[in-house]
Amino acid sequence: MMLITIDGPAGTGKGTVAQAIAKQLNLNYLDSGAIYRVIAYLLLDKDISFDNEVLAIKEIELADLDFSNSEILLNKKNITSDIRTEKIASFASIIATSNIIRESILDKQRRHLKPPGLVAEGRDMGTVVFPEARYKFYLNASVAERAQRRYKQLISKGFDVNITTLEKEISDRDERDQNRSVSPLVPAANSVIIDTTNLSPEEVISLLLTHINK
Ligand code: C5P
C-alpha cells in the first residue's frame, strides 16, 4: 500500500499539502493533530486534568469519535471549528507529552491505513506511527512565516487573533513538541526535509510529487 508521511511544526503547510496529495493520488488522509485536539477539547469540556491519565484514557476510550467525513463529530456533536483555536492547540500540545495518552491512540491512527493507501500528517508519523512508510517528508519554515500563515487561516475562519500572541503560542508549542521525552518532533532519519518559508503550497506539492514519482 502507498504510505506517505508528512511531519513538521505548526503552520508549515502540512495540512494543505497532505490533503492535496491525498486527493491527487486518490489516497486516504489522516490529520493526526486533529485527534490530539479532540482529546484536548474532550478533557477541557469534562474538566478532567490530563495528569489524571487513567480517567483521561477512560474518557477517550468511551468517546464516540467520527472522522469519516470532512467534519469531526464527538459524541455526535460537530466540533470541526471548535478544535481549531490556538487555546485548544496549546492544550493539545500539553496532553501530547503524555506517553499513556499517545499509546492509547496508536491503533486508532494505524487503522486509517487502508487500501489504496494513506497520506498521514502530524509530528511523529514517519518516526513512530508509520516508521515503515516508503515516502517520508518533513516540512519546516521560519516561525514568523508560520505565524503569518496561521494568522490568515484563523482570521479567514472568523477567529479574533493577535499576530504577536500567535507567534508566541506557536513558539511555545514548538518548544514543547520538540523537547518532550516521548515521540518528540524530529525529522525521521530517512525523510526528505523541505523548508517552505519561501515556497507556495503549489510549489511544495509539486516538489513532493516529484520525489514520489521518482
Ligand atoms: O497539527 P496540529 O497543530 O493540529 O497539532 C496540535 C498538537 O498536537 C501539536 O502541537 C502536537 O503537540 C500534537 N501532535 C502530536 N503528534 C501528532 C500530531 C499532533 O503530538 N502526530
Coordinates of C-alpha atoms and ligand atoms in Angstrom, one line a residue:
M1 CA 0.0 0.0 0.0
M2 CA 1.2 3.5 -0.8
L3 CA 2.1 5.2 2.5
I4 CA 3.3 8.8 2.7
T5 CA 4.1 10.7 5.9
I6 CA 4.4 14.4 6.3
D7 CA 5.7 15.8 9.6
G8 CA 6.7 19.2 10.9
P9 CA 5.8 22.0 13.2
A10 CA 2.5 24.1 13.1
G11 CA 2.0 26.3 10.1
T12 CA 4.4 24.7 7.6
G13 CA 1.6 23.9 5.2
K14 CA 1.4 20.2 6.1
G15 CA -2.4 20.1 6.1
T16 CA -2.9 21.8 2.8
V17 CA -0.1 19.8 1.1
A18 CA -1.2 16.4 2.6
Q19 CA -4.8 16.9 1.6
A20 CA -3.9 17.9 -2.0
I21 CA -1.5 14.9 -2.4
A22 CA -4.2 12.5 -1.0
K23 CA -6.7 13.9 -3.5
Q24 CA -4.3 13.8 -6.5
L25 CA -3.2 10.2 -5.7
N26 CA -6.6 9.1 -4.6
L27 CA -5.4 8.1 -1.1
N28 CA -6.9 8.3 2.3
Y29 CA -5.9 11.2 4.5
L30 CA -5.1 11.3 8.3
D31 CA -4.8 14.6 10.2
S32 CA -3.3 13.2 13.4
G33 CA -3.2 16.6 15.1
A34 CA -7.0 16.7 15.0
I35 CA -7.0 13.6 17.3
Y36 CA -4.9 15.4 19.9
R37 CA -7.1 18.5 19.5
V38 CA -10.3 16.4 20.0
I39 CA -8.8 14.9 23.2
A40 CA -7.9 18.3 24.5
Y41 CA -11.4 19.5 23.7
L42 CA -12.9 16.5 25.5
L43 CA -10.8 16.8 28.6
L44 CA -11.4 20.6 28.9
D45 CA -15.2 20.0 28.3
K46 CA -15.4 17.4 31.0
D47 CA -13.0 19.3 33.3
I48 CA -10.6 16.4 33.6
S49 CA -7.0 17.1 34.4
F50 CA -4.6 15.5 32.0
D51 CA -2.5 14.4 35.0
N52 CA -5.3 12.1 35.8
E53 CA -4.2 9.8 33.0
V54 CA -6.4 6.8 34.0
L55 CA -9.6 8.8 33.9
A56 CA -8.5 10.6 30.8
I57 CA -7.8 7.3 28.9
K58 CA -11.2 6.0 30.1
E59 CA -13.0 9.1 28.7
I60 CA -11.0 8.9 25.4
E61 CA -12.0 5.2 25.0
L62 CA -15.6 5.9 25.8
A63 CA -15.8 8.9 23.4
D64 CA -17.7 8.3 20.1
L65 CA -15.3 10.0 17.6
D66 CA -16.3 10.2 14.0
F67 CA -13.7 11.4 11.4
S68 CA -15.2 9.6 8.5
N69 CA -16.3 12.8 6.6
S70 CA -14.6 16.1 6.4
E71 CA -16.4 17.1 9.7
I72 CA -15.3 16.0 13.1
L73 CA -18.0 14.7 15.4
L74 CA -17.5 14.0 19.1
N75 CA -20.4 12.1 20.7
K76 CA -22.5 13.3 17.7
K77 CA -21.7 16.9 18.3
N78 CA -20.0 18.7 15.4
I79 CA -16.8 20.3 16.8
T80 CA -14.9 20.8 13.5
S81 CA -14.3 24.5 14.1
D82 CA -14.2 24.4 17.9
I83 CA -11.0 22.5 17.9
R84 CA -9.2 25.0 15.6
T85 CA -8.4 27.6 18.2
E86 CA -4.9 28.2 19.5
K87 CA -6.2 27.6 23.0
I88 CA -7.1 24.0 22.0
A89 CA -3.8 23.6 20.1
S90 CA -1.8 24.7 23.1
F91 CA -3.6 22.3 25.4
A92 CA -3.3 19.5 22.8
S93 CA 0.5 20.0 22.9
I94 CA 0.4 19.7 26.7
I95 CA -1.6 16.4 26.7
A96 CA 0.6 15.2 23.8
T97 CA 3.5 14.9 26.2
S98 CA 1.7 12.0 28.0
N99 CA 3.1 8.6 26.9
I100 CA 0.0 6.8 28.1
I101 CA -2.3 9.1 26.0
R102 CA -0.1 8.7 22.9
E103 CA 0.0 4.9 23.2
S104 CA -3.8 4.8 23.7
I105 CA -4.4 6.3 20.2
L106 CA -1.7 4.5 18.3
D107 CA -4.1 1.8 16.9
K108 CA -6.7 4.5 16.2
Q109 CA -4.2 6.2 13.9
R110 CA -2.9 3.0 12.3
R111 CA -6.4 1.9 11.4
H112 CA -6.5 4.7 8.9
L113 CA -4.1 2.8 6.7
K114 CA -6.5 1.2 4.3
P115 CA -6.3 0.4 0.5
P116 CA -5.3 2.0 -1.7
G117 CA -3.0 3.8 0.9
L118 CA -2.7 6.8 3.1
V119 CA -1.2 10.3 3.5
A120 CA -0.6 10.9 7.2
E121 CA 0.4 14.2 8.6
G122 CA 1.5 15.2 12.1
R123 CA 4.6 15.2 14.3
D124 CA 5.6 11.5 14.6
M125 CA 4.0 9.9 11.6
G126 CA 7.3 8.9 10.0
T127 CA 9.2 8.2 13.3
V128 CA 6.7 6.4 15.5
V129 CA 3.2 5.7 14.0
F130 CA 4.2 4.6 10.4
P131 CA 8.0 4.0 10.6
E132 CA 7.6 1.6 7.6
A133 CA 6.4 4.4 5.3
R134 CA 8.1 4.4 1.9
Y135 CA 7.9 8.2 1.5
K136 CA 8.6 10.5 4.4
F137 CA 8.7 14.3 4.3
Y138 CA 9.5 16.9 7.0
L139 CA 8.3 20.4 6.3
N140 CA 9.7 23.4 8.1
A141 CA 9.5 27.2 7.9
S142 CA 10.5 30.3 9.9
V143 CA 8.4 31.0 13.0
A144 CA 7.4 34.4 11.6
E145 CA 6.2 33.0 8.3
R146 CA 4.3 30.2 10.1
A147 CA 2.6 32.6 12.4
Q148 CA 1.6 34.8 9.4
R149 CA 0.1 31.7 7.7
R150 CA -1.8 30.6 10.8
Y151 CA -3.0 34.2 11.4
K152 CA -4.5 34.4 7.9
Q153 CA -6.1 30.9 8.3
L154 CA -7.7 31.8 11.6
I155 CA -8.9 35.2 10.5
S156 CA -10.5 33.6 7.4
K157 CA -12.3 31.3 9.7
G158 CA -13.7 34.2 11.7
F159 CA -11.4 33.9 14.8
D160 CA -10.2 37.0 16.5
V161 CA -6.4 36.6 16.8
N162 CA -3.4 38.7 17.5
I163 CA -0.2 38.1 15.5
T164 CA 2.2 38.7 18.4
T165 CA 0.3 36.4 20.7
L166 CA 0.0 33.8 18.0
E167 CA 3.8 33.8 17.3
K168 CA 4.5 33.3 21.0
E169 CA 1.9 30.5 21.2
I170 CA 3.4 28.7 18.2
S171 CA 7.0 29.1 19.6
D172 CA 5.9 27.7 22.9
R173 CA 4.2 24.8 21.1
D174 CA 7.4 24.1 19.0
E175 CA 9.4 24.1 22.2
R176 CA 7.1 21.6 23.9
D177 CA 6.7 19.3 20.8
Q178 CA 10.5 19.3 20.1
N179 CA 11.6 18.7 23.7
R180 CA 9.2 16.2 25.1
S181 CA 10.6 12.9 26.1
V182 CA 8.1 10.8 24.1
S183 CA 7.8 10.9 20.3
P184 CA 9.5 14.4 20.1
L185 CA 9.1 16.3 16.8
V186 CA 12.2 15.4 14.8
P187 CA 12.7 14.5 11.2
A188 CA 12.7 10.8 10.5
A189 CA 16.1 9.6 9.6
N190 CA 15.2 8.8 6.0
S191 CA 12.9 11.8 5.4
V192 CA 13.1 14.5 2.7
I193 CA 13.4 17.9 4.5
I194 CA 11.8 20.9 2.8
D195 CA 12.0 24.5 4.0
T196 CA 8.7 26.0 2.8
T197 CA 9.3 29.6 4.0
N198 CA 9.6 31.0 0.5
L199 CA 7.5 28.4 -1.3
S200 CA 3.8 28.5 -2.3
P201 CA 1.7 25.5 -1.4
E202 CA 1.6 24.5 -5.2
E203 CA 5.4 24.5 -5.2
V204 CA 5.6 22.3 -2.2
I205 CA 3.0 19.9 -3.6
S206 CA 4.9 19.7 -6.9
L207 CA 8.3 19.0 -5.0
L208 CA 6.7 16.2 -3.0
L209 CA 5.1 14.6 -6.1
T210 CA 8.4 14.8 -7.9
H211 CA 10.0 12.8 -5.1
I212 CA 7.2 10.3 -5.0
N213 CA 7.2 9.7 -8.8
K214 CA 11.0 9.3 -8.9
Ligands
C5P1 O1 -1.1 19.7 13.9 P1 -1.8 20.4 14.9 O2 -1.5 21.8 15.1 O3 -3.3 20.2 14.8 O4 -1.4 19.6 16.3 C1 -1.8 20.1 17.6 C2 -0.8 19.5 18.6 O5 -1.0 18.1 18.7 C3 0.7 19.7 18.2 O6 1.2 20.9 18.7 C4 1.3 18.5 18.9 O7 1.6 18.8 20.3 C5 0.2 17.4 19.0 N1 0.5 16.4 17.9 C6 1.4 15.4 18.3 N2 1.6 14.4 17.4 C7 1.0 14.3 16.2 C8 0.1 15.4 15.8 C9 -0.1 16.4 16.7 O8 2.0 15.4 19.3 N3 1.2 13.3 15.4

